[in-house]
């Protein structure tokens, strides 16, 4: 048996912990995940955008998340409007609202799964050296790593800096590399200091993340 093991995780791993897969996201953006007045207002904004830009009407399927985000990004990057109602500056705000909702869903839907926990525990205890390649934006893997009795660190190998002073002072026994090829909902980027920030334990709320200038995402 090889001493070094690489594990590739996709949507099925996260689904086991309650996180919806991408094909389910559009519905949750506007219908099924409105907790409190703020989120209800966010739902109305996103639903209005989908109706005006994609011609959505009740009873039809919502457009896929990729289509929603791609249409916004193309317009913003080219400096074009989407119809008469959405200038590219307006679209920047719409994108922030959608990204906020995506992060709140990824974090809010998470539920502890003994099967996922056992899977991670067996890998980290029985294999001498394990690295992960993750295709998801959520932090399900990280949560399971931090729930282990043995303190284990995470290296995203992205050149980012870890947030300090938020309970990260435990002496770790080893470090696991986690490569997230599509980005992560706990990564932030500051346009002022040009630094990528890794919020390893998701200590900053989704709303505060969107208040930071230039939060980076790689959807």
CSV table of N, CA and C in Angstrom, one decimal, residues 7 14 16 27 43 62 88 108 113 115-116 126 136 144-145 156-157 159 178 183 190-191 213:
chain,number,residue,atom,x,y,z
A,7,UNK,N,-7.4,11.8,-1.9
A,7,UNK,CA,-8.8,11.5,-2.0
A,7,UNK,C,-9.5,12.6,-2.7
A,14,UNK,N,-20.7,15.8,0.3
A,14,UNK,CA,-21.4,16.9,1.1
A,14,UNK,C,-22.9,16.7,1.2
A,16,UNK,N,-24.3,14.0,1.8
A,16,UNK,CA,-24.5,13.1,2.9
A,16,UNK,C,-24.6,13.9,4.2
A,27,UNK,N,-33.6,26.6,-6.5
A,27,UNK,CA,-34.8,26.6,-5.7
A,27,UNK,C,-34.6,27.1,-4.3
A,43,UNK,N,-34.4,36.9,-0.8
A,43,UNK,CA,-35.2,36.0,-1.8
A,43,UNK,C,-35.9,36.8,-2.8
A,62,UNK,N,-36.5,26.8,-12.4
A,62,UNK,CA,-35.6,27.9,-12.2
A,62,UNK,C,-34.3,27.6,-13.1
A,88,UNK,N,-24.4,47.2,-15.0
A,88,UNK,CA,-23.3,46.4,-14.5
A,88,UNK,C,-23.0,46.7,-13.1
A,108,UNK,N,-25.6,26.8,6.5
A,108,UNK,CA,-26.8,26.6,7.3
A,108,UNK,C,-27.4,25.2,7.1
A,113,UNK,N,-22.9,14.2,10.1
A,113,UNK,CA,-23.2,12.9,9.6
A,113,UNK,C,-22.2,11.9,10.2
A,115,UNK,N,-21.6,9.0,9.2
A,115,UNK,CA,-21.0,8.2,8.1
A,115,UNK,C,-19.8,9.1,7.5
A,116,UNK,N,-20.1,10.4,7.3
A,116,UNK,CA,-19.0,11.2,6.8
A,116,UNK,C,-17.9,11.3,7.8
A,126,UNK,N,-5.8,5.8,9.7
A,126,UNK,CA,-5.3,4.5,9.2
A,126,UNK,C,-4.3,4.7,8.0
A,136,UNK,N,-16.0,20.8,-4.2
A,136,UNK,CA,-17.2,21.6,-3.6
A,136,UNK,C,-16.7,22.9,-3.0
A,144,UNK,N,-15.4,18.1,9.6
A,144,UNK,CA,-15.2,16.8,10.1
A,144,UNK,C,-13.7,16.6,10.5
A,145,UNK,N,-12.8,17.3,9.9
A,145,UNK,CA,-11.4,17.3,10.4
A,145,UNK,C,-11.3,17.9,11.7
A,156,UNK,N,-4.5,24.9,2.7
A,156,UNK,CA,-5.2,25.0,1.4
A,156,UNK,C,-4.2,25.1,0.3
A,157,UNK,N,-3.0,25.3,0.5
A,157,UNK,CA,-2.0,25.4,-0.5
A,157,UNK,C,-2.4,26.5,-1.5
A,159,UNK,N,-1.6,30.0,-0.8
A,159,UNK,CA,-0.8,31.2,-0.5
A,159,UNK,C,-1.6,32.1,0.4
A,178,UNK,N,-5.5,20.4,1.7
A,178,UNK,CA,-6.9,20.4,1.1
A,178,UNK,C,-6.9,21.3,-0.1
A,183,UNK,N,-12.6,26.9,-5.5
A,183,UNK,CA,-12.7,28.0,-4.4
A,183,UNK,C,-13.4,27.4,-3.2
A,190,UNK,N,-8.9,40.6,0.3
A,190,UNK,CA,-8.9,42.1,0.6
A,190,UNK,C,-8.2,42.8,-0.6
A,191,UNK,N,-9.0,43.7,-1.2
A,191,UNK,CA,-8.5,44.5,-2.3
A,191,UNK,C,-7.4,45.5,-1.9
A,213,UNK,N,-14.5,44.2,1.3
A,213,UNK,CA,-14.3,44.6,-0.1
A,213,UNK,C,-13.7,43.5,-0.9
